[in-house]
Short mmCIF file of C-alpha atoms and ligand atoms in Angstrom, two decimals:
data_model
loop_
_atom_site.label_atom_id
_atom_site.label_comp_id
_atom_site.label_asym_id
_atom_site.label_seq_id
_atom_site.Cartn_x
_atom_site.Cartn_y
_atom_site.Cartn_z
CA UNK I 1 75.06 12.39 -29.68
CA UNK I 2 73.25 15.76 -30.15
CA UNK I 3 69.97 15.91 -28.19
CA UNK I 4 66.79 17.84 -28.68
CA UNK I 5 64.18 17.72 -25.69
CA UNK I 6 61.05 17.93 -27.81
CA UNK I 7 58.63 18.32 -24.71
CA UNK I 8 59.39 20.49 -21.57
CA UNK I 9 57.91 23.09 -19.41
CA UNK I 10 59.31 26.50 -18.30
CA UNK I 11 57.48 27.96 -15.36
CA UNK I 12 60.30 29.42 -13.03
CA UNK I 13 57.96 31.49 -11.03
CA UNK I 14 55.52 28.91 -10.02
CA UNK I 15 55.92 27.40 -6.55
CA UNK I 16 54.20 24.12 -7.71
CA UNK I 17 56.72 23.60 -10.37
CA UNK I 18 59.56 24.24 -7.86
CA UNK I 19 58.40 21.39 -5.86
CA UNK I 20 58.11 18.89 -8.45
CA UNK I 21 61.44 20.07 -10.02
CA UNK I 22 63.02 19.24 -6.64
CA UNK I 23 61.63 15.78 -6.43
CA UNK I 24 63.18 15.03 -9.93
CA UNK I 25 66.47 16.48 -8.96
CA UNK I 26 65.99 19.81 -11.38
CA UNK I 27 66.56 23.42 -10.47
CA UNK I 28 63.37 25.27 -11.91
CA UNK I 29 65.28 28.31 -13.05
CA UNK I 30 66.77 29.63 -16.12
CA UNK I 31 70.33 28.56 -14.76
CA UNK I 32 69.10 25.18 -13.77
CA UNK I 33 67.58 24.62 -17.13
CA UNK I 34 70.94 25.61 -18.85
CA UNK I 35 72.92 23.30 -16.49
CA UNK I 36 70.45 20.33 -17.08
CA UNK I 37 70.80 20.78 -20.87
CA UNK I 38 74.66 21.15 -20.88
CA UNK I 39 75.30 18.38 -18.33
CA UNK I 40 73.12 15.80 -20.68
CA UNK I 41 74.18 17.18 -24.22
CA UNK I 42 70.78 18.85 -24.89
CA UNK I 43 71.25 21.65 -27.37
CA UNK I 44 67.72 22.84 -27.52
CA UNK I 45 64.36 22.40 -25.86
CA UNK I 46 60.68 22.97 -26.94
CA UNK I 47 58.63 24.42 -24.17
CA UNK I 48 54.88 23.39 -24.07
CA UNK I 49 53.42 26.76 -23.37
CA UNK I 50 50.38 27.08 -21.08
CA UNK I 51 50.18 30.95 -20.56
CA UNK I 52 48.13 33.59 -22.30
CA UNK I 53 47.90 33.81 -26.15
CA UNK I 54 49.98 37.15 -26.14
CA UNK I 55 53.35 36.80 -27.68
CA UNK I 56 55.04 38.90 -25.01
CA UNK I 57 54.16 36.35 -22.30
CA UNK I 58 56.10 33.73 -24.18
CA UNK I 59 59.64 34.94 -23.45
CA UNK I 60 61.90 31.73 -22.80
CA UNK I 61 65.63 31.25 -22.53
CA UNK I 62 67.48 31.39 -25.93
CA UNK I 63 68.08 27.41 -25.78
CA UNK I 64 64.27 27.02 -26.08
CA UNK I 65 61.52 27.50 -28.67
CA UNK I 66 57.91 26.97 -27.66
CA UNK I 67 54.35 25.75 -28.74
CA UNK I 68 51.62 28.19 -28.07
CA UNK I 69 49.12 26.36 -25.62
CA UNK I 70 45.61 26.61 -26.65
CA UNK I 71 43.46 25.74 -23.53
CA UNK I 72 39.81 24.79 -24.90
CA UNK I 73 38.47 26.58 -21.59
CA UNK I 74 40.26 29.84 -22.38
CA UNK I 75 39.43 29.84 -26.12
CA UNK I 76 35.61 29.16 -25.27
CA UNK I 77 35.64 32.57 -23.21
CA UNK I 78 37.49 34.51 -26.16
CA UNK I 79 36.46 36.21 -29.17
CA UNK I 80 37.43 33.54 -31.87
CA UNK I 81 38.63 36.03 -34.30
CA UNK I 82 40.85 37.64 -31.62
CA UNK I 83 42.11 34.29 -30.59
CA UNK I 84 43.05 33.25 -34.01
CA UNK I 85 44.94 36.61 -34.64
CA UNK I 86 46.93 36.05 -31.64
CA UNK I 87 47.78 32.48 -32.53
CA UNK I 88 48.89 33.82 -35.88
CA UNK I 89 51.07 36.40 -34.36
CA UNK I 90 52.79 33.71 -32.28
CA UNK I 91 53.14 31.56 -35.24
CA UNK I 92 54.86 34.17 -37.50
CA UNK I 93 57.77 34.16 -34.98
CA UNK I 94 60.50 31.51 -35.48
CA UNK I 95 60.68 30.87 -31.72
CA UNK I 96 56.83 29.64 -31.90
CA UNK I 97 57.34 26.11 -33.41
CA UNK I 98 53.76 24.80 -33.11
CA UNK I 99 50.45 24.94 -31.05
CA UNK I 100 49.74 22.67 -28.12
CA UNK I 101 46.41 21.40 -26.92
CA UNK I 102 45.35 20.11 -23.54
CA UNK I 103 42.33 17.72 -23.79
CA UNK I 104 41.78 15.86 -20.49
CA UNK I 105 42.84 18.82 -18.63
CA UNK I 106 40.21 20.97 -20.68
CA UNK I 107 36.83 19.06 -21.51
CA UNK I 108 36.91 19.39 -25.15
CA UNK I 109 37.94 16.49 -27.77
CA UNK I 110 40.44 17.41 -30.37
CA UNK I 111 37.65 17.06 -33.04
CA UNK I 112 35.66 19.87 -31.52
CA UNK I 113 34.89 22.47 -34.34
CA UNK I 114 36.24 25.21 -32.22
CA UNK I 115 39.90 23.96 -32.94
CA UNK I 116 39.49 23.54 -36.66
CA UNK I 117 40.57 27.20 -37.66
CA UNK I 118 43.79 26.69 -35.55
CA UNK I 119 44.51 23.52 -37.50
CA UNK I 120 44.23 25.22 -40.72
CA UNK I 121 46.40 28.03 -39.49
CA UNK I 122 48.97 25.68 -38.07
CA UNK I 123 48.87 23.92 -41.69
CA UNK I 124 49.56 27.41 -43.37
CA UNK I 125 52.61 27.94 -41.23
CA UNK I 126 53.91 24.45 -41.73
CA UNK I 127 53.97 24.00 -37.70
CA UNK I 128 52.61 21.17 -35.93
CA UNK I 129 49.76 20.84 -33.34
CA UNK I 130 50.97 18.92 -30.23
CA UNK I 131 48.27 17.33 -28.22
CA UNK I 132 48.36 16.18 -24.61
CA UNK I 133 47.36 12.50 -24.80
CA UNK I 134 46.95 9.68 -22.00
CA UNK I 135 46.96 10.05 -18.28
CA UNK I 136 46.46 13.52 -16.77
CA UNK I 137 48.23 14.77 -13.66
CA UNK I 138 45.96 14.97 -10.64
CA UNK I 139 42.20 13.70 -10.59
CA UNK I 140 40.51 16.84 -11.88
CA UNK I 141 40.67 15.98 -15.90
CA UNK I 142 38.51 13.81 -17.96
CA UNK I 143 40.56 10.86 -19.56
CA UNK I 144 37.86 10.36 -22.25
CA UNK I 145 39.07 13.59 -23.83
CA UNK I 146 42.84 12.55 -23.68
CA UNK I 147 42.51 9.04 -25.22
CA UNK I 148 44.61 8.75 -28.32
CA UNK I 149 41.70 7.18 -30.36
CA UNK I 150 40.13 10.65 -30.09
CA UNK I 151 43.10 12.04 -32.20
CA UNK I 152 42.11 9.78 -35.15
CA UNK I 153 39.15 11.71 -36.40
CA UNK I 154 41.06 15.19 -36.29
CA UNK I 155 44.16 13.67 -37.95
CA UNK I 156 42.18 12.14 -40.92
CA UNK I 157 39.97 15.06 -41.41
CA UNK I 158 42.96 17.21 -41.49
CA UNK I 159 45.59 15.19 -43.40
CA UNK I 160 48.10 17.88 -44.05
CA UNK I 161 48.20 18.97 -40.43
CA UNK I 162 51.30 17.72 -38.67
CA UNK I 163 49.81 16.44 -35.16
CA UNK I 164 52.12 15.24 -32.33
CA UNK I 165 50.63 12.68 -29.95
CA UNK I 166 52.18 13.66 -26.69
CA UNK I 167 53.49 11.03 -24.31
CA UNK I 168 52.57 8.28 -26.83
CA UNK I 169 49.26 8.40 -25.06
CA UNK I 170 50.80 6.45 -22.15
CA UNK I 171 49.29 4.18 -20.87
CA UNK I 172 47.18 3.71 -24.02
CA UNK I 173 50.28 2.67 -26.14
CA UNK I 174 48.48 0.14 -28.26
CA UNK I 175 45.76 2.84 -29.33
CA UNK I 176 48.51 5.36 -29.71
CA UNK I 177 50.17 2.96 -32.25
CA UNK I 178 47.03 1.97 -34.07
CA UNK I 179 46.38 5.85 -34.47
CA UNK I 180 50.00 6.48 -35.85
CA UNK I 181 49.92 3.38 -38.06
CA UNK I 182 46.67 4.65 -39.74
CA UNK I 183 47.54 8.34 -39.96
CA UNK I 184 51.08 9.15 -41.45
CA UNK I 185 50.50 12.88 -40.32
CA UNK I 186 50.86 11.82 -36.47
CA UNK I 187 53.98 11.65 -34.60
CA UNK I 188 54.79 11.14 -30.99
CA UNK I 189 57.14 12.29 -28.25
CA UNK I 190 58.13 10.02 -25.44
CA UNK I 191 57.98 12.49 -22.82
CA UNK I 192 56.09 12.13 -19.34
CA UNK I 193 56.80 8.39 -18.77
CA UNK I 194 59.11 9.22 -15.67
CA UNK I 195 58.15 11.40 -12.79
CA UNK I 196 60.80 12.43 -9.90
CA UNK I 197 64.34 11.20 -9.69
CA UNK I 198 64.72 7.52 -10.35
CA UNK I 199 67.20 4.80 -9.58
CA UNK I 200 67.13 3.95 -13.31
CA UNK I 201 68.80 0.53 -12.74
CA UNK I 202 66.10 -0.50 -10.31
CA UNK I 203 63.32 1.03 -12.70
CA UNK I 204 64.47 -0.66 -15.78
CA UNK I 205 64.60 -3.94 -13.73
CA UNK I 206 61.28 -3.56 -11.94
CA UNK I 207 59.47 -2.26 -14.95
CA UNK I 208 60.74 -4.85 -17.35
CA UNK I 209 57.25 -6.04 -18.43
CA UNK I 210 55.71 -2.63 -18.85
CA UNK I 211 58.92 -1.55 -20.95
CA UNK I 212 58.56 -4.63 -23.04
CA UNK I 213 54.98 -3.69 -23.76
CA UNK I 214 55.99 -0.36 -25.16
CA UNK I 215 58.94 -1.76 -27.15
CA UNK I 216 56.54 -4.55 -28.58
CA UNK I 217 54.21 -1.66 -29.86
CA UNK I 218 56.84 0.48 -31.21
CA UNK I 219 58.31 -2.59 -33.11
CA UNK I 220 54.65 -3.17 -34.51
CA UNK I 221 54.48 0.43 -35.62
CA UNK I 222 58.04 0.54 -36.97
CA UNK I 223 58.01 4.17 -37.68
CA UNK I 224 61.14 5.45 -35.82
CA UNK I 225 61.31 8.56 -37.84
CA UNK I 226 58.08 9.64 -36.00
CA UNK I 227 59.06 9.28 -32.43
CA UNK I 228 61.03 12.01 -30.53
CA UNK I 229 62.91 12.17 -27.28
CA UNK I 230 61.10 14.39 -24.63
CA UNK I 231 61.13 14.81 -20.89
CA UNK I 232 58.37 16.88 -19.41
CA UNK I 233 61.30 18.73 -17.60
CA UNK I 234 61.18 19.63 -14.65
CA UNK I 235 58.93 16.78 -13.77
CA UNK I 236 61.61 14.43 -14.90
CA UNK I 237 65.34 15.08 -15.39
CA UNK I 238 67.27 14.64 -18.53
CA UNK I 239 69.73 11.72 -17.46
CA UNK I 240 66.82 9.48 -16.48
CA UNK I 241 64.88 10.03 -19.54
CA UNK I 242 67.81 9.42 -21.85
CA UNK I 243 68.21 6.12 -20.21
CA UNK I 244 64.61 5.33 -20.62
CA UNK I 245 64.45 6.22 -24.23
CA UNK I 246 67.64 4.36 -24.91
CA UNK I 247 66.04 1.25 -23.36
CA UNK I 248 63.04 1.62 -25.61
CA UNK I 249 64.52 2.45 -28.88
CA UNK I 250 67.08 0.36 -30.83
CA UNK I 251 70.46 1.90 -31.00
CA UNK I 252 70.53 2.36 -34.83
CA UNK I 253 67.53 4.86 -34.44
CA UNK I 254 68.99 6.94 -31.66
CA UNK I 255 70.32 9.73 -33.99
CA UNK I 256 66.72 10.23 -35.27
CA UNK I 257 64.77 9.94 -32.16
CA UNK I 258 67.02 12.09 -29.99
CA UNK I 259 67.62 14.89 -32.64
CA UNK I 260 66.69 14.52 -36.11
CA UNK I 261 62.99 13.93 -35.97
CA UNK I 262 62.32 16.75 -33.77
CA UNK I 263 64.42 19.09 -35.86
CA UNK I 264 62.27 18.18 -38.93
CA UNK I 265 58.73 17.87 -37.29
CA UNK I 266 59.04 21.09 -35.45
CA UNK I 267 60.63 23.34 -38.17
CA UNK I 268 63.69 24.35 -35.86
CA UNK I 269 66.35 26.40 -37.42
CA UNK I 270 69.24 25.08 -35.61
ZN1 ZN U 1 54.13 18.23 -20.62
#
């Protein structure tokens, strides 16, 4: 089975990432990334960028594409025209397959007017807007900004923009399912459910109620063509996350969820 990792990070120079990578059994280097990919059968990954808006700051290994991170705090400090022009410079590149917003980490709702020109731009380039949704790492963020219901307004106001509800809004799975059910332009990735290295036999046994809850709402939604495998690498490793997603998704949809959906939703030229 070919696999695309639709949600990962690549910050090999940051000591913080080195620490969390080790906890997950990953090596936070280009070589470590390539080893993780080849051991698990992952042929390509999509890096969620959180650097500047300058294209030259977004050089990643050839096995990766990227989404340009738009941090609301950074945008609010910039000249809007300049920020938009820089975003467009990225979107013109094949390697840039979308935009990424970080509500929760940044205190702005996705419906904030500041983002509207970027949605229109993403639509023009036929590339999605991925949105961090659900729990935030650490205690500094604001959860009201990352609740999946907040995506409903933007998704219905911009019906031709493809949005990706990252992490399926975990733990607000029911709300994420409601937003996806109402808005066919919203997809989701299944990254960020795991952290660190897991004993997956134990995890799958001990978390059976939680996993059943997720399966229940995925069954309710019944839109397996809008779900994508993703890890949040190097916070979680490929092997553990593959087992988790196989446990959540019926086998007849694995080809779509592990590969086809991401290739279509992020316009990947593979
Ligand atoms: Zn992430």
